[in-house]
Amino acid sequence: MKIVDGKVIVCSPGRNFVTLKLVTEDGMYGLGDATLNGRELAVASYLRDHVVPLLVGRDARRIEDIWQYLYKGAYWRRGPVTMSAIAAVDTALWDIKGKALNAPIYQLLGGASREGALVYGHASGATIEETVEAAARYVALGYTAVRAQCGVPGLAQTYGVGKGDVYEPAEAGLAPETVWSSERYVSSVPPLFEKLRKELGFGVHLLHDVHHRLTPIEAAGLGRALEPYRLFWMEDPTPAETQESFRLIRQHTTTPLAVGEVFNSIHDCRSLIQEQLIDYIRTTVVHAGGISHLRKIASLAELYQVRTGSHGATDLSPVCMAAALHFDLSVHNFGIQEYMRHSADTDRVFPHAYTFANGLMHPGDAPGLGVDLDEALAATFPYSRAYLPTARLEDGTVHSW
Ligand code: GCO
Ligand code: MG
C-alpha cells in the first residue's frame, strides 16, 4: 500500500489549522492534525518541504517504522515543530490502517476499556459570579467536570477567560502583550472555588489552569489554599522544563497536579512520571508525536499510577480530537479529556463521527478516525496570521504566558 501523495492543507475557519492528507496508490487517504498555535506555517513547511518527499513510495502500513525513520532519521530530534509533523504523519497512517481494515482506530488499539471518555468543558467569566453562572450552564448541559477560569481584579486581561462561546487565545496581527501579576492572581483563586463549591456542591469535578505562571513555592501555596475545595487538578502550576520543581510543590500540597500540554516527547515528562510528581499527564496526539508516541507515554505513566488528561483546546483540530477519543476510549489509565467545542465553521470543514452525551464522549465506529476534511470549504477560509499573547509583569519583565 504505497503512499503516492501528501497534501498540507492550511485553513482558518475561525482559527488556523494545519492538516496533513496522505494518499495511497489505491486512492485511500488519511488525515493528521499538524496545528501548532501561533507557529502553524513552520509545521506546514516542515511537512511539505522536508517530510512528504521522504514518504512518497513508502508502505503506509508501516506506522512504527515510519515513525522511527522520521524521528531518528532527521538527526535533529524532538521539539514542537518536529513532533507535530511526526504526529500528523502518524495519525494519518493510523487513519489509513483503520479504513483499510474497516475498523475504528480504538479497536486497533486494543478495543474499548470504557463506555465513553469523561470530558471537561471550559467555564470562564470576568467575575466570580459570571464564572459560576458559566459553570452552572456546563452542568446543565450534562458535563460532570468543568474547568473554571476567572478574570483577576486589577488586570485588564486574564488567560483562559473567553470572549463569547468559543475560547481562542490567539489573536490576529502581531503578538498582543498582556500584563500579569502573580500576587493579584493567587489571592483571587481561592474565593472563586469557595463560591463554586457553595453553588455547585462537590458532585462536579472542578479543574483550574495556572498556565505556567507561578514559581514552585507560589504554586505550592495555591495548591494548599485550594485543598478545601478538592479540585480534580491544578494544571501547569509552574514552567515544567525544570521537572524537579514539582518536588517542591508536591511536598506542600495534596491538590492533584496536571502538566504536559506543551510537552512533545516522553523525555519531557519521564522524571515527573517516575517520581510521581504529577497525577495527570496532558500530552496530546498532535504535539507529542501522534497516537504511537502517546501510547508509550501512557504506558510509562501507567506503571506510576499517573493518568492521562490530554489537552483538547480549540487550537487542536477535530482531527486531533477524533484521534484523542480513540486513544482515550482504549487506554487503561485514562483520566479525563479536555473538550473545548469548536466553532460551527470548524465543524463544517471537519465533519466527524465523535459525539458528546451525559458528560462523556465517544469517537464513533466509523473506520479509521471518523473525521473528514472538506477541502473545497476549507479553501474558502484562508490562513490568517495570528499569535498567542506575550505576558509581561507590571514592571515590564517578560513572564510565562
Ligand atoms: C488549555 C490550554 C489552552 C492554551 C492553548 C494554547 O489548558 O486548554 O492551556 O488554554 O492556552 O491551547 O494554544
Ligand atoms: Mg492548559
XYZ file of C-alpha atoms and ligand atoms in Angstrom:
415
model
C 0.000 0.000 0.000
C 2.314 2.766 -1.196
C 1.979 6.434 -0.296
C 1.722 8.424 -3.530
C 0.967 11.942 -2.260
C 0.929 14.116 0.827
C -1.022 17.374 0.870
C -0.656 20.026 3.587
C -3.906 21.942 3.914
C -3.819 25.216 5.862
C -7.185 26.792 6.580
C -8.751 29.194 9.032
C -12.471 28.562 9.796
C -12.397 30.985 12.740
C -8.826 29.967 13.661
C -5.832 28.486 11.835
C -5.472 24.728 11.338
C -2.835 22.679 9.523
C -3.901 19.258 8.243
C -1.834 16.587 6.523
C -3.635 14.368 3.987
C -1.694 11.267 2.951
C -2.958 9.436 -0.160
C -2.146 5.830 -1.108
C -1.866 4.247 -4.544
C -5.371 2.769 -4.250
C -6.907 6.172 -3.522
C -7.315 5.678 0.226
C -6.366 8.698 2.363
C -5.671 9.512 5.988
C -5.709 12.789 7.914
C -3.392 14.121 10.616
C -3.613 17.338 12.636
C -0.403 19.408 12.494
C -1.625 22.618 14.130
C 0.830 24.492 16.371
C -0.890 27.617 17.666
C 0.982 30.752 16.541
C 3.619 28.810 14.560
C 1.385 26.975 12.077
C 3.394 27.652 8.911
C 6.594 26.275 10.449
C 4.962 22.833 10.702
C 3.335 23.197 7.273
C 6.767 23.817 5.742
C 8.449 21.041 7.763
C 5.896 18.629 6.335
C 5.602 19.974 2.793
C 9.293 20.739 2.173
C 11.077 18.083 4.229
C 8.824 15.165 5.200
C 6.365 14.478 2.356
C 9.136 13.914 -0.241
C 10.516 11.188 2.069
C 7.114 9.487 2.410
C 6.210 9.066 -1.268
C 6.755 5.417 -2.230
C 6.793 4.103 1.379
C 4.377 1.430 2.623
C 1.562 3.189 4.529
C 1.079 0.076 6.685
C 4.493 0.556 8.361
C 3.424 3.028 11.029
C 6.122 2.286 13.629
C 8.901 2.075 11.054
C 7.944 5.431 9.512
C 7.707 6.986 12.995
C 11.249 5.844 13.854
C 12.502 6.837 10.401
C 11.198 10.401 10.809
C 12.330 10.679 14.451
C 15.811 9.169 14.222
C 16.424 9.845 10.549
C 16.117 13.624 10.838
C 19.129 13.690 13.211
C 17.576 16.770 14.914
C 15.198 15.246 17.407
C 12.219 16.485 19.422
C 10.747 19.988 19.636
C 7.165 21.121 18.977
C 7.569 21.640 15.214
C 9.259 18.302 14.523
C 6.973 16.296 16.806
C 3.788 17.947 15.487
C 4.869 16.995 11.960
C 5.642 13.421 13.010
C 2.310 13.352 14.866
C 0.412 14.327 11.731
C 2.063 11.558 9.701
C 1.438 9.005 12.463
C -2.205 9.970 12.849
C -2.816 9.888 9.088
C -1.263 6.407 8.863
C -3.471 5.116 11.692
C -6.458 6.595 9.832
C -5.465 4.752 6.652
C -4.934 1.498 8.556
C -8.360 1.717 10.160
C -10.002 2.405 6.810
C -8.070 -0.438 5.141
C -9.148 -2.871 7.888
C -12.654 -1.370 8.114
C -12.231 -0.769 11.856
C -12.374 2.312 14.116
C -8.895 3.037 15.477
C -9.836 2.277 19.100
C -10.436 -1.339 18.049
C -6.898 -1.479 16.658
C -5.550 -0.092 19.952
C -6.981 -2.985 21.970
C -10.675 -2.174 21.976
C -12.772 -0.136 24.382
C -11.790 -0.036 28.066
C -14.874 2.103 28.928
C -18.225 3.134 27.506
C -17.160 6.729 26.933
C -14.399 9.237 27.761
C -15.055 11.671 30.632
C -14.570 15.209 29.329
C -14.384 18.663 30.878
C -15.595 21.963 29.488
C -14.274 25.477 29.985
C -16.257 27.882 32.169
C -14.928 31.394 32.470
C -16.026 34.909 33.293
C -14.755 38.382 34.045
C -16.029 38.000 37.612
C -16.613 35.168 40.076
C -20.369 35.492 39.567
C -20.056 35.215 35.770
C -17.755 32.221 36.105
C -20.114 30.421 38.481
C -23.005 31.047 36.075
C -20.933 29.679 33.188
C -20.028 26.585 35.196
C -23.667 26.008 36.064
C -24.500 26.168 32.340
C -21.991 23.381 31.637
C -23.510 21.263 34.417
C -26.936 21.856 32.873
C -25.519 20.635 29.532
C -24.584 17.349 31.211
C -20.907 17.973 31.968
C -19.693 16.379 35.203
C -16.309 18.125 35.010
C -15.683 21.840 34.455
C -12.530 23.949 34.269
C -13.038 27.358 35.840
C -11.007 30.454 34.970
C -11.863 33.960 36.113
C -10.709 37.497 35.481
C -8.198 38.812 38.032
C -9.172 42.095 39.716
C -6.768 44.819 38.633
C -5.668 43.059 35.423
C -7.144 44.165 32.098
C -6.969 40.661 30.602
C -6.562 37.166 32.027
C -5.771 33.991 30.067
C -8.499 31.394 29.861
C -11.324 33.921 30.009
C -13.203 33.509 26.749
C -14.960 36.161 24.693
C -18.307 34.568 23.855
C -18.865 30.855 23.343
C -15.596 29.792 21.748
C -12.370 30.432 23.700
C -9.497 31.231 21.335
C -6.349 32.806 22.826
C -4.586 33.532 19.517
C -5.214 36.996 18.093
C -4.812 38.279 14.522
C -1.816 40.502 13.833
C 1.396 40.556 15.858
C 1.613 39.042 19.333
C -0.513 41.060 21.767
C 1.115 41.873 25.128
C -0.782 41.354 28.364
C 0.105 42.398 31.916
C 0.370 39.777 34.640
C 0.554 39.881 38.434
C 1.003 36.607 40.326
C 0.163 38.350 43.605
C -3.204 39.590 42.347
C -3.906 36.209 40.749
C -3.026 34.000 43.742
C -5.352 35.922 46.059
C -8.211 35.762 43.530
C -8.395 31.977 43.008
C -9.494 30.512 46.399
C -12.592 32.792 46.590
C -13.578 31.575 43.109
C -13.561 27.929 44.174
C -15.167 28.663 47.521
C -18.097 30.197 45.628
C -18.167 27.394 43.035
C -18.363 24.729 45.748
C -21.013 26.727 47.619
C -23.177 26.999 44.493
C -22.461 23.679 42.746
C -21.527 21.402 45.641
C -18.941 18.622 45.484
C -20.754 16.481 42.919
C -18.970 18.075 39.953
C -15.240 17.824 39.180
C -13.608 21.266 39.204
C -10.320 21.957 37.438
C -8.096 25.018 37.190
C -5.242 26.035 34.891
C -2.410 28.104 36.355
C -0.874 28.262 32.893
C 2.830 28.132 33.875
C 2.623 31.444 35.766
C 3.819 30.729 39.311
C 7.112 29.887 40.994
C 7.159 26.477 42.697
C 6.601 27.909 46.186
C 3.777 30.172 44.941
C 2.193 27.127 43.308
C 2.647 25.126 46.498
C 0.835 27.812 48.456
C -2.016 27.975 45.947
C -2.360 24.194 45.929
C -2.610 24.177 49.723
C -5.142 27.053 49.720
C -7.314 25.087 47.260
C -7.309 21.818 49.234
C -10.659 22.519 50.969
C -12.305 22.690 47.510
C -10.975 19.285 46.408
C -10.010 20.139 42.808
C -9.774 17.382 40.211
C -6.466 19.013 39.248
C -4.399 22.175 39.279
C -2.786 22.420 35.840
C 0.584 23.781 34.723
C 1.382 25.238 38.169
C 4.918 26.233 37.158
C 7.022 26.021 33.964
C 7.973 22.343 33.671
C 11.291 22.429 31.820
C 12.766 22.051 35.311
C 10.904 18.864 36.160
C 12.372 18.791 39.692
C 10.471 21.998 40.517
C 7.447 19.781 41.073
C 9.153 18.110 44.055
C 8.762 21.342 45.987
C 5.085 21.673 45.084
C 4.450 18.016 45.928
C 5.966 18.440 49.389
C 3.392 21.054 50.355
C 0.074 20.106 48.862
C -2.209 17.193 48.066
C -4.051 19.083 45.328
C -3.640 16.825 42.261
C -1.269 18.188 39.607
C -1.529 18.033 35.811
C 1.082 19.086 33.262
C 2.166 18.402 29.731
C 0.168 20.171 27.041
C 3.371 21.861 25.841
C 5.429 18.628 26.044
C 6.363 16.940 22.788
C 8.052 13.717 23.858
C 8.325 11.185 26.678
C 11.614 12.768 27.661
C 9.810 15.947 28.750
C 7.888 14.051 31.419
C 9.924 10.965 32.309
C 11.083 12.230 35.735
C 7.728 13.818 36.520
C 6.089 10.426 35.982
C 8.748 8.183 37.528
C 8.909 10.306 40.696
C 5.105 10.550 40.789
C 5.374 14.333 40.893
C 2.175 14.639 38.867
C -1.194 12.888 38.784
C -2.191 13.544 35.160
C -0.098 13.824 32.002
C -1.588 16.242 29.447
C 0.389 15.300 26.344
C -1.671 15.288 23.143
C -1.826 13.393 19.876
C -0.960 16.445 17.780
C 2.004 17.822 19.774
C 3.550 14.644 21.261
C 4.362 12.533 18.245
C 0.932 11.113 17.431
C -1.034 8.105 18.673
C 2.029 5.852 18.584
C 4.120 8.012 20.924
C 1.224 8.994 23.162
C 0.635 5.277 23.823
C 4.250 4.936 25.000
C 3.897 7.898 27.355
C 0.664 6.428 28.730
C 2.323 3.039 29.256
C 5.115 4.630 31.305
C 2.528 6.642 33.244
C 0.515 3.503 33.992
C 3.465 1.997 35.909
C 3.401 5.007 38.285
C -0.378 5.408 38.619
C -0.335 8.596 36.575
C -3.419 9.013 34.420
C -3.915 10.701 31.055
C -5.632 14.071 30.705
C -4.961 15.134 27.122
C -5.073 18.729 26.013
C -8.111 19.464 23.833
C -8.339 23.202 23.231
C -9.868 24.803 20.148
C -6.404 25.069 18.578
C -6.290 21.273 18.268
C -8.447 20.415 15.258
C -11.331 17.914 15.132
C -8.807 15.540 13.515
C -6.810 15.588 16.760
C -9.979 15.402 18.888
C -11.089 12.306 16.984
C -7.690 10.651 17.403
C -7.623 11.584 21.093
C -11.016 9.992 21.695
C -9.960 6.695 20.079
C -6.906 6.728 22.362
C -8.986 7.788 25.398
C -11.556 5.031 24.868
C -8.921 2.337 24.851
C -6.043 3.343 27.133
C -6.270 1.727 30.574
C -5.006 4.648 32.688
C -7.338 7.223 31.191
C -8.127 10.200 33.419
C -10.057 12.856 31.540
C -10.164 14.568 28.159
C -10.322 18.310 27.629
C -13.101 19.289 25.243
C -13.373 22.874 24.082
C -16.116 22.986 21.486
C -15.002 24.222 18.055
C -16.832 26.878 16.030
C -19.673 25.868 13.704
C -17.464 26.710 10.697
C -14.741 24.405 12.003
C -17.214 21.565 12.478
C -18.404 22.105 8.897
C -14.868 21.974 7.491
C -14.114 18.845 9.583
C -17.264 16.661 9.637
C -16.777 13.999 12.324
C -18.350 10.968 13.991
C -17.491 11.776 17.611
C -20.356 12.621 19.949
C -20.994 14.090 23.416
C -23.664 12.825 25.809
C -24.049 12.988 29.606
C -20.537 14.233 30.239
C -18.874 11.550 28.112
C -17.586 11.474 24.538
C -17.267 8.604 22.072
C -15.254 8.585 18.805
C -17.902 6.653 16.911
C -17.414 3.415 14.949
C -16.550 4.731 11.509
C -13.431 3.081 10.060
C -10.237 4.919 10.935
C -10.555 8.261 12.746
C -14.146 9.009 11.738
C -13.332 12.555 10.637
C -13.046 14.138 7.197
C -11.884 17.411 5.685
C -13.991 19.324 3.160
C -11.147 20.738 1.058
C -13.374 22.993 -1.060
C -14.920 24.563 2.043
C -11.507 24.775 3.741
C -10.214 26.759 0.763
C -12.803 29.444 1.467
C -11.115 30.076 4.851
C -7.548 31.162 4.010
C -4.756 31.307 6.597
C -4.653 34.453 8.664
C -1.542 35.027 10.786
C -2.314 35.019 14.499
C -0.183 34.844 17.651
C -0.662 33.773 21.213
C -0.200 36.689 23.618
C 3.043 37.503 25.404
C 2.876 38.292 29.117
C 4.816 40.932 30.992
C 4.800 41.695 34.702
C 3.578 45.084 35.855
C 7.208 46.305 35.813
C 7.580 45.202 32.176
C 9.536 41.975 32.722
C 8.621 39.215 30.255
C 6.759 36.405 32.038
C 5.445 32.940 31.097
C 2.136 33.144 29.240
C -5.653 24.530 27.878
C -4.577 25.388 27.334
C -5.056 26.492 26.438
C -3.828 27.060 25.763
C -3.937 26.968 24.264
C -2.633 27.390 23.626
O -5.490 24.031 29.006
O -6.624 24.313 27.121
O -3.799 25.907 28.401
O -5.764 27.400 27.210
O -3.626 28.368 26.169
O -4.280 25.667 23.907
O -2.696 27.230 22.244
Mg -3.631 24.429 29.897
